[in-house]
PDB file of C-alpha atoms in Angstrom:
ATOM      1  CA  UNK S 797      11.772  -7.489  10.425  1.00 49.00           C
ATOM      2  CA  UNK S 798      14.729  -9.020   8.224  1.00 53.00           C
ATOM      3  CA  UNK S 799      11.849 -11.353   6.717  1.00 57.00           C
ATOM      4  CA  UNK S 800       9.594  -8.725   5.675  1.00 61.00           C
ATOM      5  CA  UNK S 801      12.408  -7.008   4.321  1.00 62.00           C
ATOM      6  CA  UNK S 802      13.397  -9.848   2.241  1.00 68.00           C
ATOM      7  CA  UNK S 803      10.428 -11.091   1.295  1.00 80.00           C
ATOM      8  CA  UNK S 804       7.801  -8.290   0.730  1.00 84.00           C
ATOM      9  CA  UNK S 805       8.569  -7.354  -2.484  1.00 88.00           C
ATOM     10  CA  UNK S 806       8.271 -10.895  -3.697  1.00 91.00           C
ATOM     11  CA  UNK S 807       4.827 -11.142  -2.056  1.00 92.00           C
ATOM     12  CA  UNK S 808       3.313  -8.033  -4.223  1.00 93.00           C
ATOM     13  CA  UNK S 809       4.916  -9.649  -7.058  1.00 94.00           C
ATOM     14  CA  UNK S 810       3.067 -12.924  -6.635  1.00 94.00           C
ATOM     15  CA  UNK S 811      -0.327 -11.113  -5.842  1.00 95.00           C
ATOM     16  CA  UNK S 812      -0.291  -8.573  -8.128  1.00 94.00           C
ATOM     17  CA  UNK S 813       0.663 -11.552 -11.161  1.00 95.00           C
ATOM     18  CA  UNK S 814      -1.898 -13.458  -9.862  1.00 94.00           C
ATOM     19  CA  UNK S 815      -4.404 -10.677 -10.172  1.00 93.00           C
ATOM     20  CA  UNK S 816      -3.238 -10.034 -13.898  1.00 92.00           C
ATOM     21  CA  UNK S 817      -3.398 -13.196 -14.568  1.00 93.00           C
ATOM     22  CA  UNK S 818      -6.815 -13.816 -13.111  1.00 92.00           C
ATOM     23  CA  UNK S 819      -8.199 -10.944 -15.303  1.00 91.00           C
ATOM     24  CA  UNK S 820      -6.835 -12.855 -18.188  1.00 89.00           C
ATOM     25  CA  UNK S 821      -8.849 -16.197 -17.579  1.00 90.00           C
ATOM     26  CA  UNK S 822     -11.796 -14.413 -15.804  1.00 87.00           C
ATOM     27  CA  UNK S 823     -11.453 -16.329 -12.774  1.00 89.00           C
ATOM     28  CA  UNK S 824     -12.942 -14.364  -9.614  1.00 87.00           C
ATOM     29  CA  UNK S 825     -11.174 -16.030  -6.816  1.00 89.00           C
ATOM     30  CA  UNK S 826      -8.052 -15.026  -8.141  1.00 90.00           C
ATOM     31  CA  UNK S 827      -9.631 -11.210  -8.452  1.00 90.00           C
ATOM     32  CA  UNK S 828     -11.235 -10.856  -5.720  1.00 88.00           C
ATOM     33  CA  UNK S 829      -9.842 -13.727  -2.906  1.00 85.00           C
ATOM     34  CA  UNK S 830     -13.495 -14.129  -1.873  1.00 82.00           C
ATOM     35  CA  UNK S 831     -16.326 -14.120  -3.569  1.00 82.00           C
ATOM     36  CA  UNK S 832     -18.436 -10.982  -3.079  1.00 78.00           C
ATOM     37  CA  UNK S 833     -15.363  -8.602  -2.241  1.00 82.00           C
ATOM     38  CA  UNK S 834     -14.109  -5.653  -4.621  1.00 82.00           C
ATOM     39  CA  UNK S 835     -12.296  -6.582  -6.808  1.00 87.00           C
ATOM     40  CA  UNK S 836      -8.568  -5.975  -7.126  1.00 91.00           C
ATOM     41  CA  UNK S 837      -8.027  -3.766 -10.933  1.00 90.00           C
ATOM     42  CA  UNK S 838      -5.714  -4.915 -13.424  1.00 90.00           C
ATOM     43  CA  UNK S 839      -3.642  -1.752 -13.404  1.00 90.00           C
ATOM     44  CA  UNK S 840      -3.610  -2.278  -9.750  1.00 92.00           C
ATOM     45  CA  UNK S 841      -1.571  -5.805  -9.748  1.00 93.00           C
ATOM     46  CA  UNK S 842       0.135  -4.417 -12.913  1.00 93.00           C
ATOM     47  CA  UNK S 843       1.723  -1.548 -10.234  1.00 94.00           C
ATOM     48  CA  UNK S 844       2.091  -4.088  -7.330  1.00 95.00           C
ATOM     49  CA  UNK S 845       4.474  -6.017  -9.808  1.00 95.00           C
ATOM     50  CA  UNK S 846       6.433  -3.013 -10.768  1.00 95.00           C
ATOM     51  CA  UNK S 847       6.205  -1.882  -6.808  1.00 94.00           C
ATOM     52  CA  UNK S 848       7.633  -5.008  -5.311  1.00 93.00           C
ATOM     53  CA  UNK S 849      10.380  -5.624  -8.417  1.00 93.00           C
ATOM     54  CA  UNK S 850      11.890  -2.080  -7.710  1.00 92.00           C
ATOM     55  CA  UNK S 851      11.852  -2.591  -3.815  1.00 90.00           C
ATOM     56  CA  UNK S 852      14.147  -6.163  -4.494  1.00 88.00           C
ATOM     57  CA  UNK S 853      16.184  -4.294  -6.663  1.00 88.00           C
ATOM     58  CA  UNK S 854      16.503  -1.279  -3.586  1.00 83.00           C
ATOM     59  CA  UNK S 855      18.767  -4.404  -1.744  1.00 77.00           C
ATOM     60  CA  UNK S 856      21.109  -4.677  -4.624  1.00 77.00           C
ATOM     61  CA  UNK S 857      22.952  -1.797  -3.693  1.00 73.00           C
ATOM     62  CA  UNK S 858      24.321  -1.177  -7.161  1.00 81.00           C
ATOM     63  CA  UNK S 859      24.145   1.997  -9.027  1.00 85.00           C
ATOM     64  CA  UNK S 860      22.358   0.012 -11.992  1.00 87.00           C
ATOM     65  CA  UNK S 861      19.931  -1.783 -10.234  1.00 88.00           C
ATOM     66  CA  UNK S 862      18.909   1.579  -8.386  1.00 90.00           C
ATOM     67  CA  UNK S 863      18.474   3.071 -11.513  1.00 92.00           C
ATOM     68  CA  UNK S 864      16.606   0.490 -12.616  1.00 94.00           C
ATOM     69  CA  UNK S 865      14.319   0.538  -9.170  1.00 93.00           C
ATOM     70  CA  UNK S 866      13.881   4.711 -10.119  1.00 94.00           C
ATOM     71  CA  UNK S 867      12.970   4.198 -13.222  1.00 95.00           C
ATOM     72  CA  UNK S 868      10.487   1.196 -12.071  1.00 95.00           C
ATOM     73  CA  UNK S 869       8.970   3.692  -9.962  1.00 95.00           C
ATOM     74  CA  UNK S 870       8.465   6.586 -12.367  1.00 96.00           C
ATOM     75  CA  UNK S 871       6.457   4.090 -14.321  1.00 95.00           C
ATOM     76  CA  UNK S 872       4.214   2.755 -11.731  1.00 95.00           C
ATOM     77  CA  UNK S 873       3.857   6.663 -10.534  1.00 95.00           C
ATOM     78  CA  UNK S 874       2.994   7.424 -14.267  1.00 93.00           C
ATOM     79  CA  UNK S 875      -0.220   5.058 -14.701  1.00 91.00           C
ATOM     80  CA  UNK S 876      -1.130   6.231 -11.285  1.00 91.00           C
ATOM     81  CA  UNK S 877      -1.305   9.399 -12.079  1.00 90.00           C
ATOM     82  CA  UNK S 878      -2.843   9.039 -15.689  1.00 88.00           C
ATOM     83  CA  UNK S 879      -5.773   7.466 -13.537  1.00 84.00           C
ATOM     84  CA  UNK S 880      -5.861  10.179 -10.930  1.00 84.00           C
ATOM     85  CA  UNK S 881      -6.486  12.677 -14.113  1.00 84.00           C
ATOM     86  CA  UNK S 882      -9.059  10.874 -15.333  1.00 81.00           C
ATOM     87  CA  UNK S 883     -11.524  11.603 -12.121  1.00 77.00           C
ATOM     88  CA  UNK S 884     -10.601  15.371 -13.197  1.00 79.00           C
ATOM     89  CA  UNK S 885     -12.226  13.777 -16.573  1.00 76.00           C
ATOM     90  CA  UNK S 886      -9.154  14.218 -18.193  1.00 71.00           C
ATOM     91  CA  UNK S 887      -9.074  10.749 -20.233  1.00 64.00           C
ATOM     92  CA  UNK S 888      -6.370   8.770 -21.796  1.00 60.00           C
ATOM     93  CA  UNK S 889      -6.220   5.131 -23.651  1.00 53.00           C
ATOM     94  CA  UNK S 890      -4.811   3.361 -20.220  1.00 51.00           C
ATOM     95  CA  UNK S 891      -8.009   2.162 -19.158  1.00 51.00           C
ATOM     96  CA  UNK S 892      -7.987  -0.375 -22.161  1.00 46.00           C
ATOM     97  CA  UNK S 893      -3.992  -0.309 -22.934  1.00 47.00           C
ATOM     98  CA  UNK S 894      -3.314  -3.233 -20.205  1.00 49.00           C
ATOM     99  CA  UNK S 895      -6.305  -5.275 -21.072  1.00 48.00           C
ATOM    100  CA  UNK S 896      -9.633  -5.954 -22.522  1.00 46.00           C
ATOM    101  CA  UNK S 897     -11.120  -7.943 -19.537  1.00 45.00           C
ATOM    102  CA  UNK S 898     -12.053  -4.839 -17.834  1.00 47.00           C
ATOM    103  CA  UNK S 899     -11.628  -1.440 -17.513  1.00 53.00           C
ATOM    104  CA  UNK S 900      -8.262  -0.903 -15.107  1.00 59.00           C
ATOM    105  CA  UNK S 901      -8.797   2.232 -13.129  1.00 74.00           C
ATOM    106  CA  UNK S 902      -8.325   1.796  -9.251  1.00 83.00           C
ATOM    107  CA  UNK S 903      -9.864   3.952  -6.892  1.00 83.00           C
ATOM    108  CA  UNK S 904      -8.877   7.249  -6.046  1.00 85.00           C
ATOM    109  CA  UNK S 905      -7.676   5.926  -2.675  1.00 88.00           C
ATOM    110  CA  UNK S 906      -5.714   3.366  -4.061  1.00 91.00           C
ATOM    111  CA  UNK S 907      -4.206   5.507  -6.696  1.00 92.00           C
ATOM    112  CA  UNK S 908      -3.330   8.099  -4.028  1.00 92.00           C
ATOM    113  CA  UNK S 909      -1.172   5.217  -1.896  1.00 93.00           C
ATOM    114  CA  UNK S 910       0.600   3.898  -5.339  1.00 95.00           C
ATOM    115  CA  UNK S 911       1.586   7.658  -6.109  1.00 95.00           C
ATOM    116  CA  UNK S 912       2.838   7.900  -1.897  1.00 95.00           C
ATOM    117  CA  UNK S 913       4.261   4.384  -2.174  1.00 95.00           C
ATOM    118  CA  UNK S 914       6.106   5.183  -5.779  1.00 95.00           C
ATOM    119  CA  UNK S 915       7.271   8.337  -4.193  1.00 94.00           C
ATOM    120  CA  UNK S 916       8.332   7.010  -0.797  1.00 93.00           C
ATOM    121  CA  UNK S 917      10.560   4.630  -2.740  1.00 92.00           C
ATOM    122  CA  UNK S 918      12.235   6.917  -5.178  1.00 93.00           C
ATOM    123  CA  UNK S 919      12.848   9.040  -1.923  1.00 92.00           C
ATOM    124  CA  UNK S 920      14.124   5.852  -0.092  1.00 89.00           C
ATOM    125  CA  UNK S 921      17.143   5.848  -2.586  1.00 89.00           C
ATOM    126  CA  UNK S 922      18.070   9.645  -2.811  1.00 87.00           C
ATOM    127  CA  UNK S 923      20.229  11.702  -0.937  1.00 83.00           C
ATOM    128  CA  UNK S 924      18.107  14.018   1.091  1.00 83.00           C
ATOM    129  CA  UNK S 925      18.827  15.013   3.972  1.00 81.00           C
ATOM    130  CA  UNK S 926      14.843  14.886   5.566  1.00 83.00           C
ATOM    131  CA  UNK S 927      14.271  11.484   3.741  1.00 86.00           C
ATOM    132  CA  UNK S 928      13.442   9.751   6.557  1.00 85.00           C
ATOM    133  CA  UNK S 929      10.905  12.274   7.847  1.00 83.00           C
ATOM    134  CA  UNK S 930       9.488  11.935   4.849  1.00 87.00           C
ATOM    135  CA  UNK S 931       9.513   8.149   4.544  1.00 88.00           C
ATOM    136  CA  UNK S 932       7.817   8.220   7.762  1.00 85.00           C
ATOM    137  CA  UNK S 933       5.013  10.806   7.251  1.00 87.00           C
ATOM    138  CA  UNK S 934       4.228   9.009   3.678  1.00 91.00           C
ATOM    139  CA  UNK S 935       4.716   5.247   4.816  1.00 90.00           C
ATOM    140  CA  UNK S 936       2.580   6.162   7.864  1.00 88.00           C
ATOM    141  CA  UNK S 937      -0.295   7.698   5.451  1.00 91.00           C
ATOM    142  CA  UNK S 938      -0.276   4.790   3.391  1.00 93.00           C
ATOM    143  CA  UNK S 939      -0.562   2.519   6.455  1.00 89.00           C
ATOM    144  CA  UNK S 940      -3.280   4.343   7.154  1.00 87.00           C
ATOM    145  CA  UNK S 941      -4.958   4.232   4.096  1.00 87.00           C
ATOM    146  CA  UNK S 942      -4.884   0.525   4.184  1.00 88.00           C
ATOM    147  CA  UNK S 943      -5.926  -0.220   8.044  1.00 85.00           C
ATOM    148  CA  UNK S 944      -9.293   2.224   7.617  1.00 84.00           C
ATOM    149  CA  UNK S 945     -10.266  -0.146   4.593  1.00 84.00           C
ATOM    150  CA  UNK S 946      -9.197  -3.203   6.549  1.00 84.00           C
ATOM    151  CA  UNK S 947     -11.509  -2.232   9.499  1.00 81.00           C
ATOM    152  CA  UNK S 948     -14.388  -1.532   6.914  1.00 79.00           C
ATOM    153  CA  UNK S 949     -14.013  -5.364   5.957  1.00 79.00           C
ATOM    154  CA  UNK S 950     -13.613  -6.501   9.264  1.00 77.00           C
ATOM    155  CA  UNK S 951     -16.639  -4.194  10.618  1.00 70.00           C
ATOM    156  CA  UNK S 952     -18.730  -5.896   7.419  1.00 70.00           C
ATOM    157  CA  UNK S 953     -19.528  -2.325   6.157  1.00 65.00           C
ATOM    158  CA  UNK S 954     -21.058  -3.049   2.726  1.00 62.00           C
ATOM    159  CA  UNK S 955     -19.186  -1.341  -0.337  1.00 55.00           C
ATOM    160  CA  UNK S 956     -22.091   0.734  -1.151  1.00 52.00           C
ATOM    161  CA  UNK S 957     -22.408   2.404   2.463  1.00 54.00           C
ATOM    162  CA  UNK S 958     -18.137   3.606   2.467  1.00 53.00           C
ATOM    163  CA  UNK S 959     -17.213   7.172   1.580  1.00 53.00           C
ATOM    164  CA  UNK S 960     -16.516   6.938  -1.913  1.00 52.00           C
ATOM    165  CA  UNK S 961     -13.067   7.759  -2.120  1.00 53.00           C
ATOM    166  CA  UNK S 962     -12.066   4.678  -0.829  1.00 56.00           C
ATOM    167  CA  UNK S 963     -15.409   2.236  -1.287  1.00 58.00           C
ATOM    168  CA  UNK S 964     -13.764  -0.074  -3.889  1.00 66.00           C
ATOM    169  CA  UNK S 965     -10.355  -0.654  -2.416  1.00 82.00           C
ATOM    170  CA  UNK S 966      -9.787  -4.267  -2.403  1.00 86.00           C
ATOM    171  CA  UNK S 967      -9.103  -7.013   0.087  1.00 87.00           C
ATOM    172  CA  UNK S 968      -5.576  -7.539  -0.503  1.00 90.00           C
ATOM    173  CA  UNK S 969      -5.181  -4.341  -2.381  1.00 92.00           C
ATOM    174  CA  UNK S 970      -5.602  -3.174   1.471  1.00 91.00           C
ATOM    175  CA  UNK S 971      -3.325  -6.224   3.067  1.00 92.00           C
ATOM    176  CA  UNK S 972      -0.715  -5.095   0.135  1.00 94.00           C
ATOM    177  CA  UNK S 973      -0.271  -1.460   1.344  1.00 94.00           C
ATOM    178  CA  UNK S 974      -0.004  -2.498   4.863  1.00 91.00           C
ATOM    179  CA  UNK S 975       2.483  -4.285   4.210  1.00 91.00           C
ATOM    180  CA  UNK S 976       4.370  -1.941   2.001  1.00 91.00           C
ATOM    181  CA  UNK S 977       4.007   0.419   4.366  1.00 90.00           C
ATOM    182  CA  UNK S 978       5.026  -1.602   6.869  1.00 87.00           C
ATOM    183  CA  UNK S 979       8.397  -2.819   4.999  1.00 86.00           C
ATOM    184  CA  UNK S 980       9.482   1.000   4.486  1.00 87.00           C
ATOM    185  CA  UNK S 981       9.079   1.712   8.208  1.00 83.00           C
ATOM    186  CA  UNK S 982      10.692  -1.463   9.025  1.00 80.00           C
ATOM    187  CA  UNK S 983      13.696  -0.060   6.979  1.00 79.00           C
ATOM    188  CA  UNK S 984      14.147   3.062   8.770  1.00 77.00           C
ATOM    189  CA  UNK S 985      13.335   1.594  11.908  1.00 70.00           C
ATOM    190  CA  UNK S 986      16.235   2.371  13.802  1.00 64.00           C
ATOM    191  CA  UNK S 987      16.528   6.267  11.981  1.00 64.00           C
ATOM    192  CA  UNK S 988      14.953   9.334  12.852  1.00 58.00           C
ATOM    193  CA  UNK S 989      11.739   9.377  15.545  1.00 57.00           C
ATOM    194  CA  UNK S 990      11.251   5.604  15.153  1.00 57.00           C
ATOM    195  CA  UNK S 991      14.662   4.681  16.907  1.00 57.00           C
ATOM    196  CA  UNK S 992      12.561   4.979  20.139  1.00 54.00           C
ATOM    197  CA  UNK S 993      10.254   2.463  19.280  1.00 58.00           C
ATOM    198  CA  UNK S 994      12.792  -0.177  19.185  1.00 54.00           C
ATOM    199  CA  UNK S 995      14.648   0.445  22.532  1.00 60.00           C
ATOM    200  CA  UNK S 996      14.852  -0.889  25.407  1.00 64.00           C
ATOM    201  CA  UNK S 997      14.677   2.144  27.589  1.00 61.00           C
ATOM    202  CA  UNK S 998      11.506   2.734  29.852  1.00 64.00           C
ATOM    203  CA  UNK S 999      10.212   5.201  27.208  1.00 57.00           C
ATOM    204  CA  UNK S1000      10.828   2.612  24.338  1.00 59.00           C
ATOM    205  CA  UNK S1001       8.865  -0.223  26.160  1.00 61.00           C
ATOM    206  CA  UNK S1002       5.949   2.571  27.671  1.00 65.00           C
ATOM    207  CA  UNK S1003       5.664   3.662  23.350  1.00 61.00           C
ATOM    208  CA  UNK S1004       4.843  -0.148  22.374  1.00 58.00           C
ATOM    209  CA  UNK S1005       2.206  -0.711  24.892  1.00 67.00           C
ATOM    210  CA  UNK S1006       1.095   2.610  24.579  1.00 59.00           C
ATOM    211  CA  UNK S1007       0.438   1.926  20.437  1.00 62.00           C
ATOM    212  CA  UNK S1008      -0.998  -1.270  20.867  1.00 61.00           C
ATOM    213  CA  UNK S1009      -3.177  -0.495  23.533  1.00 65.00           C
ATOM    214  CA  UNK S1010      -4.340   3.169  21.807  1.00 62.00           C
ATOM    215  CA  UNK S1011      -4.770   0.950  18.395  1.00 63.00           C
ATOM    216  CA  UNK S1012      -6.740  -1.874  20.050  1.00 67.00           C
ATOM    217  CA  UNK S1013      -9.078   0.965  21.708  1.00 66.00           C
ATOM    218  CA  UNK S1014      -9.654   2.748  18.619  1.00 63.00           C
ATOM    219  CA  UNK S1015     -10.610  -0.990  17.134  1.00 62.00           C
ATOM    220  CA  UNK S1016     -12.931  -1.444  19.693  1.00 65.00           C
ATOM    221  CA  UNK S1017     -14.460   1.228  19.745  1.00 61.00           C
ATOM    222  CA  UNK S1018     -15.278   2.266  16.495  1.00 59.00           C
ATOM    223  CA  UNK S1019     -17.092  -1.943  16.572  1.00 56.00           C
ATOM    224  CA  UNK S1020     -19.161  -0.986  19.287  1.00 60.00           C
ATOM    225  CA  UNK S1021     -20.170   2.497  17.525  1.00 56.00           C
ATOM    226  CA  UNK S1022     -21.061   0.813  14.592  1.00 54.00           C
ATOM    227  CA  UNK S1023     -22.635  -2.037  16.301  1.00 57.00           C
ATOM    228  CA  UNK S1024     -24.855   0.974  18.217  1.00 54.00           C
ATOM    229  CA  UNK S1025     -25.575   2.474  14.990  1.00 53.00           C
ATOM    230  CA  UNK S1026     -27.393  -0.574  13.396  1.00 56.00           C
ATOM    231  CA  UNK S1027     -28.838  -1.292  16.510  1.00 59.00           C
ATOM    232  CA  UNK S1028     -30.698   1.942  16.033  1.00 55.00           C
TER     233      UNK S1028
END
């Protein structure tokens, strides 16, 4: 847990440069990780930047560099929500702002988990007294977000043949919110309803297996449903 901590911010800076900078030169593998995939958007490793700079700066603990994460955050929450408006087809210039490789709006589900993740984190460093309820119920909805896309990859369900409001998610746009979501439970992991998780009581060991078994079931069978399906 301390190493995804410490080191999951610096991971969605890394991807999300290497997307931007992959736009830039037009090379695919660096868009997409394998060929054939959705890609991941500009404005999408634009965000991932800002996301994982303002979580390293959460660990400062100084009253600048939190103001400096909030402020981070308001700005990744900004061109995520000047991209949610525009499937109301209410338009703005942001599409073309960031570059002129290709249009840079993400997909609605991936715009909804940078607003929850941009939120989550400017509600990591407040005050309130419910934040980590709240952490929880929005880290948890991001997470997910990001495994029902994952599962669509690993079940090989084509792009064309996913509900639409998350058909384009990418890859490692996916692998990127599971782990975000993963590094803001591991934070509060020993507050609120997740202390039990981590104990070593009979109920704390019986929740573990219990997740990982109920998970792996789910897993399994939603493969043999689909696997019935094309069977016909």
């Amino acid at each position: 847990m301390k190493v995804l901590n410490r080191y999951g911010g610096f991971i969605c800076i890394i991807v999300g440069l290497m997307v931007c900078i992959g736009w830039y030169i037009k090379n695919a593998i660096m868009i997409t990780i394998l060929p054939g995939l959705a890609p991941m958007k500009f404005n999408t490793g634009l965000c991932f930047v800002i996301i994982g700079t303002a979580y390293q700066l959460h660990y400062w603990y100084k009253k600048w560099s939190l103001f400096l994460a909030i402020v981070l955050h308001v700005l990744s929450l900004a061109i995520a929500l000047i991209t949610a408006l525009q499937y109301f087809n209410i338009h703005f210039v942001q599409d073309t702002i960031t570059t002129n490789a290709s249009p840079g709006r993400m997909s609605l589900m991936t715009t909804v988990c940078i607003i929850l993740t941009n939120l989550t984190g400017i509600t990591f460093i407040s005050k309130l007294k419910k934040k980590y309820s709240i952490i929880l119920v929005s880290a948890s909805t991001i997470s997910f977000f990001s495994f029902i896309s994952l599962l669509a990859y690993g079940y090989g369900i084509d792009t064309e043949q996913r509900v639409w409001f998350m058909a384009s998610m990418a890859l490692h746009t996916s692998v990127l919110f599971l782990l975000v979501s993963a590094v803001f439970l591991a934070a509060i992991l020993r507050k609120g309803y997740l202390h039990v998780f981590v104990t070593n009581s009979i109920a704390g060991k019986a929740s573990r297996r219990f997740a990982w078994f109920f998970s792996a079931s789910l897993v399994l069978l939603g493969f043999i449903q689909l696997r019935v399906i094309r069977a016909g």
